[in-house]
PDB file of C-alpha atoms in Angstrom:
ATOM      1  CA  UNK A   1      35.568   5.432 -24.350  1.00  0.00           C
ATOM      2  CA  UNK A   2      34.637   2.956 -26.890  1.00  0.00           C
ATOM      3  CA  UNK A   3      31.920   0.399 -25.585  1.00  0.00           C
ATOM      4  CA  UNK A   4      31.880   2.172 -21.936  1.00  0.00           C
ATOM      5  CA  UNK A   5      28.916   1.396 -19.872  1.00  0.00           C
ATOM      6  CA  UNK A   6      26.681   4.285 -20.307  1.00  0.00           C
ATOM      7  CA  UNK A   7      25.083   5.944 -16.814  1.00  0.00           C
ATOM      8  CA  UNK A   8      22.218   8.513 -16.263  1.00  0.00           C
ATOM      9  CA  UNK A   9      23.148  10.397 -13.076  1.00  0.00           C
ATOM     10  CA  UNK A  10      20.009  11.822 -11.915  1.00  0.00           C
ATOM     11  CA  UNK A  11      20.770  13.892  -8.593  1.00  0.00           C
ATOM     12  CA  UNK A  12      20.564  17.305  -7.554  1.00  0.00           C
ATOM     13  CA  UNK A  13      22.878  17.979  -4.825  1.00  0.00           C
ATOM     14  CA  UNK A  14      26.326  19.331  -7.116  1.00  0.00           C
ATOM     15  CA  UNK A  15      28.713  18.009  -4.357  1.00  0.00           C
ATOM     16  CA  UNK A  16      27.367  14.268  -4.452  1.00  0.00           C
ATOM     17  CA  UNK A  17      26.876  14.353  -8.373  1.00  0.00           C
ATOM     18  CA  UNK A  18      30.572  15.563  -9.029  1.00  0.00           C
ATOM     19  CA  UNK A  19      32.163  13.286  -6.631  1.00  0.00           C
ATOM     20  CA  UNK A  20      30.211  10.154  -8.283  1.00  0.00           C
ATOM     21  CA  UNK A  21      30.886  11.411 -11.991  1.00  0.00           C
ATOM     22  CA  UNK A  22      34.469  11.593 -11.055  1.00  0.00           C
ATOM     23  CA  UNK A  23      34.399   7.902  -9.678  1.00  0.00           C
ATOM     24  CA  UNK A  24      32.524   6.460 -12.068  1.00  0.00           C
ATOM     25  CA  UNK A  25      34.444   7.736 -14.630  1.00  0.00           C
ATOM     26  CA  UNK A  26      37.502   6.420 -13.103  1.00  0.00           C
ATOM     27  CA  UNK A  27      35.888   2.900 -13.324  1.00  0.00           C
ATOM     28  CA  UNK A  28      35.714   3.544 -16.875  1.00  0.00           C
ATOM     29  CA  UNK A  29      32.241   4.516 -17.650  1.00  0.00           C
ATOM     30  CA  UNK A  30      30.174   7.093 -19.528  1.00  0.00           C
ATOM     31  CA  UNK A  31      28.181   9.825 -17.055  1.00  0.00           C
ATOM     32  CA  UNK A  32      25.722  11.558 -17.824  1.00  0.00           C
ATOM     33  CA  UNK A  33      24.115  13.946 -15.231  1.00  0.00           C
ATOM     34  CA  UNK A  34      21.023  15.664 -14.582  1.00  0.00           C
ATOM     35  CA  UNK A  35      19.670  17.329 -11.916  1.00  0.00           C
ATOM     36  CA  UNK A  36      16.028  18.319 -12.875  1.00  0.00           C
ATOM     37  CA  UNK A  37      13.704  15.564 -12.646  1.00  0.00           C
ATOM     38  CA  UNK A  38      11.622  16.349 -15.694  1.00  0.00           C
ATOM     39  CA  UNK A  39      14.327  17.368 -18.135  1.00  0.00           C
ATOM     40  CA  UNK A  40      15.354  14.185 -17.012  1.00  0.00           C
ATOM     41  CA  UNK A  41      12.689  12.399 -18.114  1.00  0.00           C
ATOM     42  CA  UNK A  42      13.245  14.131 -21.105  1.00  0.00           C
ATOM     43  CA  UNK A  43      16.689  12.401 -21.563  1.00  0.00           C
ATOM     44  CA  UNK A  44      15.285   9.107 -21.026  1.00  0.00           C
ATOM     45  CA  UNK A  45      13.277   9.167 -23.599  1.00  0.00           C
ATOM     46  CA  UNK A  46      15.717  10.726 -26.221  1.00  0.00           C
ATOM     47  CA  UNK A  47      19.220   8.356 -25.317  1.00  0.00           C
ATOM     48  CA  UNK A  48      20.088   5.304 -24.822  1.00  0.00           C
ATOM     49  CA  UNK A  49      21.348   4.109 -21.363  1.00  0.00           C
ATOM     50  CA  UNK A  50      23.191   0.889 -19.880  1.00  0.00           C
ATOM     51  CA  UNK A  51      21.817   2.040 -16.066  1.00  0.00           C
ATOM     52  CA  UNK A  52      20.482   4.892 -14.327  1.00  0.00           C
ATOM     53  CA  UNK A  53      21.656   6.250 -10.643  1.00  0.00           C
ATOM     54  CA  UNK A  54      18.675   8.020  -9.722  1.00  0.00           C
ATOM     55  CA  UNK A  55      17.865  10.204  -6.585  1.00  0.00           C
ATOM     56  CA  UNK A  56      14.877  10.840  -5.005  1.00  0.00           C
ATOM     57  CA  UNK A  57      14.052  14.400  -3.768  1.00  0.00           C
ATOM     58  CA  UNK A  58      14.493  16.246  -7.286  1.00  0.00           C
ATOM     59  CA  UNK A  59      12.720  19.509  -8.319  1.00  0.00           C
ATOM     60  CA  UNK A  60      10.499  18.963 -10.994  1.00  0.00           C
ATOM     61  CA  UNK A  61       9.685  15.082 -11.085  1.00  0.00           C
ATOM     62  CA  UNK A  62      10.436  13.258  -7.921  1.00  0.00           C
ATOM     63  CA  UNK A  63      12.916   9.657  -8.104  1.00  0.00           C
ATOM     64  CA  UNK A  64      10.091   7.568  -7.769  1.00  0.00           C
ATOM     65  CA  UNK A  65       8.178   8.702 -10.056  1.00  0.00           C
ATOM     66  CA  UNK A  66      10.917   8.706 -12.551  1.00  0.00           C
ATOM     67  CA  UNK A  67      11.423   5.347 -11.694  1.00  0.00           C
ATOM     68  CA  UNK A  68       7.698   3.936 -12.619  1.00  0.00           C
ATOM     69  CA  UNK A  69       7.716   5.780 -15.396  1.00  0.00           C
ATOM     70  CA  UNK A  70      11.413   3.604 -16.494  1.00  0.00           C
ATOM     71  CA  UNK A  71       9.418   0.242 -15.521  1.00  0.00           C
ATOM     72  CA  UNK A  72       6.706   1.133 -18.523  1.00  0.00           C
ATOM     73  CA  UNK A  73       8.887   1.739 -20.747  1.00  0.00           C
ATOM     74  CA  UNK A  74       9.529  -1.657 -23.197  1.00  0.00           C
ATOM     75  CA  UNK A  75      12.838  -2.187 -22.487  1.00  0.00           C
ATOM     76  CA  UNK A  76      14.416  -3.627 -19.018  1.00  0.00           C
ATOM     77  CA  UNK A  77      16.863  -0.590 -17.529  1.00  0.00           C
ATOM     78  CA  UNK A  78      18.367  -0.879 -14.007  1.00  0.00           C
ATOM     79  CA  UNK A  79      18.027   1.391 -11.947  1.00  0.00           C
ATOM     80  CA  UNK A  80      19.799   1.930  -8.288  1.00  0.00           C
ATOM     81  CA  UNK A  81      18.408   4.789  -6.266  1.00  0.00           C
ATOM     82  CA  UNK A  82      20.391   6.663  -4.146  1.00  0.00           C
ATOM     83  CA  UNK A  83      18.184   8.616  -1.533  1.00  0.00           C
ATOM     84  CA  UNK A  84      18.521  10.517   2.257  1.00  0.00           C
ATOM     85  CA  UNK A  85      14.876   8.753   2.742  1.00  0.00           C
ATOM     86  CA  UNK A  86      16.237   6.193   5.275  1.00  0.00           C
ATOM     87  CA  UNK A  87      13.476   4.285   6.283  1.00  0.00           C
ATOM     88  CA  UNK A  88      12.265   1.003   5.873  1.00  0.00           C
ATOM     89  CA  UNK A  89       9.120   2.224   4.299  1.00  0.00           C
ATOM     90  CA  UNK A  90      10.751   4.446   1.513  1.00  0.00           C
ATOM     91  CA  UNK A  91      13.038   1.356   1.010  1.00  0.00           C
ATOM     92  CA  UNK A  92      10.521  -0.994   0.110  1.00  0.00           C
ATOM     93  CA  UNK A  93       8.178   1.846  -2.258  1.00  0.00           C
ATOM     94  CA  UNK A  94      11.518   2.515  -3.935  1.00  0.00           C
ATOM     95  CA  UNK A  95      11.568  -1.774  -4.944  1.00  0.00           C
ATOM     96  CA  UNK A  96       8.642  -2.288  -5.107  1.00  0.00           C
ATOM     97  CA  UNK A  97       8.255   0.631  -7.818  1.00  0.00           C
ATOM     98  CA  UNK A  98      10.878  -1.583  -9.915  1.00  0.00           C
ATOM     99  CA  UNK A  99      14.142  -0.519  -8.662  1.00  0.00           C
ATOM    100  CA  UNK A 100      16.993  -2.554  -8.840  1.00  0.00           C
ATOM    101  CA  UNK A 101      18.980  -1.626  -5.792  1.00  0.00           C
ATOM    102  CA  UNK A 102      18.755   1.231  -2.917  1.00  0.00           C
ATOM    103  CA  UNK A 103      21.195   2.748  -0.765  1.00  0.00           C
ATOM    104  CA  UNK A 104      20.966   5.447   2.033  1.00  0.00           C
ATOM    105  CA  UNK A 105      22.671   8.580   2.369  1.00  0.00           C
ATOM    106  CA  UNK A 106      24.916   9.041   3.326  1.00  0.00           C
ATOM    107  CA  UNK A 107      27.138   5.858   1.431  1.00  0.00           C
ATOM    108  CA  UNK A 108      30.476   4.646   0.328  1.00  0.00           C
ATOM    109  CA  UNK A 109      31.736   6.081  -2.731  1.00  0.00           C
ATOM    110  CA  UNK A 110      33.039   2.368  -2.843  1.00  0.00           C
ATOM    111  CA  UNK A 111      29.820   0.494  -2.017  1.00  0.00           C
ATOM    112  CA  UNK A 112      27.933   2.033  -4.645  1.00  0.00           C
ATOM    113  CA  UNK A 113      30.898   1.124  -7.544  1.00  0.00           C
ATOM    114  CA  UNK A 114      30.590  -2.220  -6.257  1.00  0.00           C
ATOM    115  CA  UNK A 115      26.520  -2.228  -6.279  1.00  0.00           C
ATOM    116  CA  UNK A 116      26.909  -0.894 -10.220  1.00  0.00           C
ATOM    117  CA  UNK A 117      29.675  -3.533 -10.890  1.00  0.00           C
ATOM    118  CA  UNK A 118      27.161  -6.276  -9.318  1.00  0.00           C
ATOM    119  CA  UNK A 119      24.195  -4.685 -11.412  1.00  0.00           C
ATOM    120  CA  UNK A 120      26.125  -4.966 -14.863  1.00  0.00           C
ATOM    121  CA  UNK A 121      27.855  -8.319 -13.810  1.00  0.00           C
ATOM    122  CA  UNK A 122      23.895  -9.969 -12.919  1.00  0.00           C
ATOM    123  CA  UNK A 123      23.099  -8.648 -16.012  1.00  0.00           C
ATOM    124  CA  UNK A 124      25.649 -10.268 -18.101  1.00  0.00           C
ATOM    125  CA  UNK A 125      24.808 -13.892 -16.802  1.00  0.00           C
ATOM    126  CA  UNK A 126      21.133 -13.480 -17.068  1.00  0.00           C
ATOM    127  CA  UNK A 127      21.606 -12.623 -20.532  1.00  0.00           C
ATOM    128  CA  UNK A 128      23.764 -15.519 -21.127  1.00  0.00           C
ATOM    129  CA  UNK A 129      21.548 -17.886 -19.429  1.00  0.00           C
ATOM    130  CA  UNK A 130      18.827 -16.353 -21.588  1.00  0.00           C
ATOM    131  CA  UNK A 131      21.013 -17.113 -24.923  1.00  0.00           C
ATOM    132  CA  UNK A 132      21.540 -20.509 -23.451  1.00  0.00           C
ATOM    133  CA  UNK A 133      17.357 -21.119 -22.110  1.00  0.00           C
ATOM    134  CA  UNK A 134      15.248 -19.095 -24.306  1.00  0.00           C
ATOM    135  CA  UNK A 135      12.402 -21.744 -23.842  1.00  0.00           C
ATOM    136  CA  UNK A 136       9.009 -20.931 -21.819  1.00  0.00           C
ATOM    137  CA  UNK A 137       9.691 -22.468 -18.412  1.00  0.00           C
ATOM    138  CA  UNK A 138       6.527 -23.784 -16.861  1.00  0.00           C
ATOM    139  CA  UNK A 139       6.325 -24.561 -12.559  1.00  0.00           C
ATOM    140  CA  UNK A 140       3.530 -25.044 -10.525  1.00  0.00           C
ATOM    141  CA  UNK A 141       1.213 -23.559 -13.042  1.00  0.00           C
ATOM    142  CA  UNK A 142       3.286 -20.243 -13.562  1.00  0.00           C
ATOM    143  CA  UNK A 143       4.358 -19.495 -16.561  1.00  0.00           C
ATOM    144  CA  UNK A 144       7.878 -17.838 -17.147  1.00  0.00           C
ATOM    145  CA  UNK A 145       8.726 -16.479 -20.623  1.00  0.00           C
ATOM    146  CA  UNK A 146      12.674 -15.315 -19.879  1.00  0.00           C
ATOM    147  CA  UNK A 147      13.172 -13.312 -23.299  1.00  0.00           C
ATOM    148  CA  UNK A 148       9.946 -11.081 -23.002  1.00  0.00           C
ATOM    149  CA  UNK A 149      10.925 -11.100 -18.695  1.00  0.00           C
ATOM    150  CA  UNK A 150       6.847 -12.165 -18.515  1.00  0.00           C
ATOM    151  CA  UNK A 151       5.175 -14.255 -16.194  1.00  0.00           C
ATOM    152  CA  UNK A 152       1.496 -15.307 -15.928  1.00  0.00           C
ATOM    153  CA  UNK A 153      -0.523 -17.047 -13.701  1.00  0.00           C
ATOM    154  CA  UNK A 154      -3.450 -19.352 -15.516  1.00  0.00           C
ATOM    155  CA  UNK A 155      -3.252 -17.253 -18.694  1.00  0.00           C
ATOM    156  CA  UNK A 156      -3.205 -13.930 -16.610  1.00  0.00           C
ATOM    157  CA  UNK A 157       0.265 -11.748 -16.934  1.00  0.00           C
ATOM    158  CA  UNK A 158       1.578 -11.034 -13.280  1.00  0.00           C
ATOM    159  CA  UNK A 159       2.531  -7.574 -12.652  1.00  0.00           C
ATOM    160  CA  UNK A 160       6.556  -8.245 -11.004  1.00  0.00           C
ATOM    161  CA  UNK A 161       9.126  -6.083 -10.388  1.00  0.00           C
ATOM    162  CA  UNK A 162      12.304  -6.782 -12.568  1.00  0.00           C
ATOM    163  CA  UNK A 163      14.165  -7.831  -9.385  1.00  0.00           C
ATOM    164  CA  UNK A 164      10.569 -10.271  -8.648  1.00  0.00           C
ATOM    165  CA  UNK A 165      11.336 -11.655 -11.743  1.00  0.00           C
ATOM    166  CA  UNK A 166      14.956 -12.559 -11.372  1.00  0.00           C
ATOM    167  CA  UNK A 167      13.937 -14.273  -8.039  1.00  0.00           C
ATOM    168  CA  UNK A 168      11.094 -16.102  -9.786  1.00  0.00           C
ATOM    169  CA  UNK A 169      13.504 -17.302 -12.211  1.00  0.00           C
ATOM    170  CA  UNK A 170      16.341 -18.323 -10.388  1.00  0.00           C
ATOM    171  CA  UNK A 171      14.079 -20.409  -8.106  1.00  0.00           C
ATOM    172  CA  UNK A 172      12.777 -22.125 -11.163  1.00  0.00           C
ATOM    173  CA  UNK A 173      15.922 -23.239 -12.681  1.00  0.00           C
ATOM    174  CA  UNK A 174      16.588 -24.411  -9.535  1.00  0.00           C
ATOM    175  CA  UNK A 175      13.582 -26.766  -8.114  1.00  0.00           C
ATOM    176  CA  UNK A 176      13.929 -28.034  -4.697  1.00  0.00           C
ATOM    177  CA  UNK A 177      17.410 -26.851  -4.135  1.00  0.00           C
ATOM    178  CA  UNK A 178      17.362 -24.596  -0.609  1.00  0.00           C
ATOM    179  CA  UNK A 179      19.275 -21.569  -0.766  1.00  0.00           C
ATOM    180  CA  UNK A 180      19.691 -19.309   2.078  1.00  0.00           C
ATOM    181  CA  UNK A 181      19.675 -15.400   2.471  1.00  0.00           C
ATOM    182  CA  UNK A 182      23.080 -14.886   1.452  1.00  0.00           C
ATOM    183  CA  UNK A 183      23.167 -16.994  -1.154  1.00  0.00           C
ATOM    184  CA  UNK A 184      20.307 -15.941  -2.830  1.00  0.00           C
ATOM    185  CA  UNK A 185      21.926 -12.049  -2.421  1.00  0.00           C
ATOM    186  CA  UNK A 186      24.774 -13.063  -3.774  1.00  0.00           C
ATOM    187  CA  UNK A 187      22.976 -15.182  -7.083  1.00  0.00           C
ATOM    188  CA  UNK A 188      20.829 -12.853  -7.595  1.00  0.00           C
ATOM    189  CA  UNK A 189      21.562  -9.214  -6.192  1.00  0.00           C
ATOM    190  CA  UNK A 190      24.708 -10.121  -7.301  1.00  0.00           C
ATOM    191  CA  UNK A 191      26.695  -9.278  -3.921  1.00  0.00           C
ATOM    192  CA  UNK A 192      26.907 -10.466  -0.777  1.00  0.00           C
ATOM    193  CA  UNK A 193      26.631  -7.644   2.221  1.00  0.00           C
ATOM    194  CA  UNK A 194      25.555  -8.786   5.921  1.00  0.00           C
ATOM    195  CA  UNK A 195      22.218  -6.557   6.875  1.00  0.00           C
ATOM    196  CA  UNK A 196      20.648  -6.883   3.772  1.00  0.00           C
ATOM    197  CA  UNK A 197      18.749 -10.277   4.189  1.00  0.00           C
ATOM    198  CA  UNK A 198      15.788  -8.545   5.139  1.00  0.00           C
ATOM    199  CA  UNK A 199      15.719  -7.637   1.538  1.00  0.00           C
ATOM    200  CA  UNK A 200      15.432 -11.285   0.289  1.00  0.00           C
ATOM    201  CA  UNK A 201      12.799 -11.698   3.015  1.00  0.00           C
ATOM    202  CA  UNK A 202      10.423  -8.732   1.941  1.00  0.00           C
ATOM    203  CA  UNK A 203      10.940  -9.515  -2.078  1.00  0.00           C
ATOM    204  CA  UNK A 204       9.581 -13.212  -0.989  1.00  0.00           C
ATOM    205  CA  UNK A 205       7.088 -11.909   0.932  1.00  0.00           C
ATOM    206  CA  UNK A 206       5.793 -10.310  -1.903  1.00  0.00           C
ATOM    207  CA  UNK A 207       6.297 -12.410  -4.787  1.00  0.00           C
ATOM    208  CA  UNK A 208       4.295 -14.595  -2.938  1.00  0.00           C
ATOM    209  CA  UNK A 209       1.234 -12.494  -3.044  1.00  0.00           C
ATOM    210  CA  UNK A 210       1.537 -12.413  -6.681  1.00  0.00           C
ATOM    211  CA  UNK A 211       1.616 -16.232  -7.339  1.00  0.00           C
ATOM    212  CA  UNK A 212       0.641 -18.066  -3.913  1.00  0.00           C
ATOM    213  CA  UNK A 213      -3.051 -18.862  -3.282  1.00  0.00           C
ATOM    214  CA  UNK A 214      -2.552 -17.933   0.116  1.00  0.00           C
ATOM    215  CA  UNK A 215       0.716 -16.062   0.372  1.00  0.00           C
ATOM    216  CA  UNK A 216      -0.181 -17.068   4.535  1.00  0.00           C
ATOM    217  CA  UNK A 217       0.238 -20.829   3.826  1.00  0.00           C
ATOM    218  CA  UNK A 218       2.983 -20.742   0.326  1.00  0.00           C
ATOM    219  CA  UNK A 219       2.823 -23.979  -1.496  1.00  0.00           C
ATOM    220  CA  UNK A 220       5.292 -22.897  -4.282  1.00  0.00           C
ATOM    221  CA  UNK A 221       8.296 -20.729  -2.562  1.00  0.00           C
ATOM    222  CA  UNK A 222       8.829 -22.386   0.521  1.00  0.00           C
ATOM    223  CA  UNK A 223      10.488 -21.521   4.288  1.00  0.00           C
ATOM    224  CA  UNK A 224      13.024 -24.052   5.058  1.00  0.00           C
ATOM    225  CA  UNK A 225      13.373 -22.881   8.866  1.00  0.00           C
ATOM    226  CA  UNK A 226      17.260 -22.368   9.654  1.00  0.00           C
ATOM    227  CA  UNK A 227      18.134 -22.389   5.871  1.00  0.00           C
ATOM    228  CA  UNK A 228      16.648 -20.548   3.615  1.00  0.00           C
ATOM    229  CA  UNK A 229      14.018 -21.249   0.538  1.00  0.00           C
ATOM    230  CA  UNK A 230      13.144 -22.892  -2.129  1.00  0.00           C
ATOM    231  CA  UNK A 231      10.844 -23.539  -4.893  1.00  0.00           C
ATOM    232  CA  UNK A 232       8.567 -26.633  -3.832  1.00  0.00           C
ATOM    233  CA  UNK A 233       9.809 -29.414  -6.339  1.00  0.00           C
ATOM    234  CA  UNK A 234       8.294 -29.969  -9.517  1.00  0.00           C
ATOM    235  CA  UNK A 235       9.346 -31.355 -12.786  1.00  0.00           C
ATOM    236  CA  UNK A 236       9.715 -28.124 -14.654  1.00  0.00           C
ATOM    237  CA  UNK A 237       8.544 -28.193 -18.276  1.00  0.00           C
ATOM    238  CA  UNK A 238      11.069 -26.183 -20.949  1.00  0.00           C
ATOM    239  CA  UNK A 239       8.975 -25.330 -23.849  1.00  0.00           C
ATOM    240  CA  UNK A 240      10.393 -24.269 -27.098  1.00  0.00           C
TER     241      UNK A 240
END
């Protein structure tokens, strides 16, 4: 299909990876699958991809560190991972490593389209914000170059997560505006699904040890108790 989305199915149980190649390409896009970890490193390297699905426990190369190796690459590539790791803890390494979204095993067929539909549709709008504010935007002493997806701190380049980054971002198009949990799922995950707050709170949590003094006492993304956040109001400076 001309123009079709193109996936990387990494996953290595057969019954899961036919059942997903058979939905996805019902949605209308391109699957590829692999179920080796390194040969699928391999076919990172050599194609061309639009997203990657990507499980964890593979033979060869595990998920994650497939995953870190796709955040040093030069280009931005989502990546979901899909994973029987349940916990809390594996949750948060598989974000914090650079992935876009996670879901448990076992999961709807239905809630992962909708988590790649999301993923594509987030995409889509930042890139046409991007066409729209390709300037420098400058907040609280943090600089945020959109096109490169780079942000540094007085002259030193922060080390974020691509989904840090959109958070970052958002909150500095949007100075002193609160937005709550949901909202900010919904902006900037791109859906909206009740028990997944926690996910805005620990992204926050973090971001703010990257560009808070004292991540303890934030001065720049703020708790509005009973609300939400929001980026302490500034007069943000757009630089060409």
């Amino acid at each position: 299909m001309t123009g079709a989305k193109k996936i990387f199915l990494v996953e290595d149980d057969s019954d899961i990876a036919s059942l997903l190649q058979l939905s996805l390409k019902d949605e209308g896009y391109e699957i590829i699958h692999e179920a080796n970890g390194a040969r699928a490193l391999e076919q990172l390297e050599k194609h061309v991809w639009d997203a990657v699905i990507l499980d964890l426990m593979l033979p060869g190369v595990d998920g994650l560190e497939i995953c870190r190796r796709i955040r040093q690459m030069s280009f931005y590539l989502p990546v979901i991972i899909i994973s029987a790791r349940t916990s809390e803890t594996h949750r948060v390494l598989g974000l914090e490593m650079g992935a876009d979204d996670y879901l448990a095993k076992p999961f709807s067929v239905l809630e992962l389209m909708a988590r790649v539909k999301a993923l594509f549709r987030r995409q889509e709008a930042m890139s046409q914000n991007l066409r729209m504010e390709a300037g420098i935007i400058t907040v609280h002493g943090v600089e945020i170059d959109p096109l490169a997806r780079e942000v540094s701190l007085q002259g030193k380049t922060l080390d974020l997560t691509p989904r840090e980054f959109d958070l970052l971002y958002f909150f500095a198009r949007h100075p002193g505006e609160v937005f709550s949990r949901q909202a900010l799922l919904d902006q900037v995950w791109g859906y909206q699904h009740e028990g997944y707050e926690h996910t805005v709170n620990s992204h926050i949590n973090r971001l703010r040890t990257k560009i808070e003094k004292d991540a303890a006492e934030p001065e720049i993304i703020l708790t509005v108790w009973g609300r939400g956040y929001k980026l302490a109001a500034v007069n943000a400076e757009h630089q060409s």
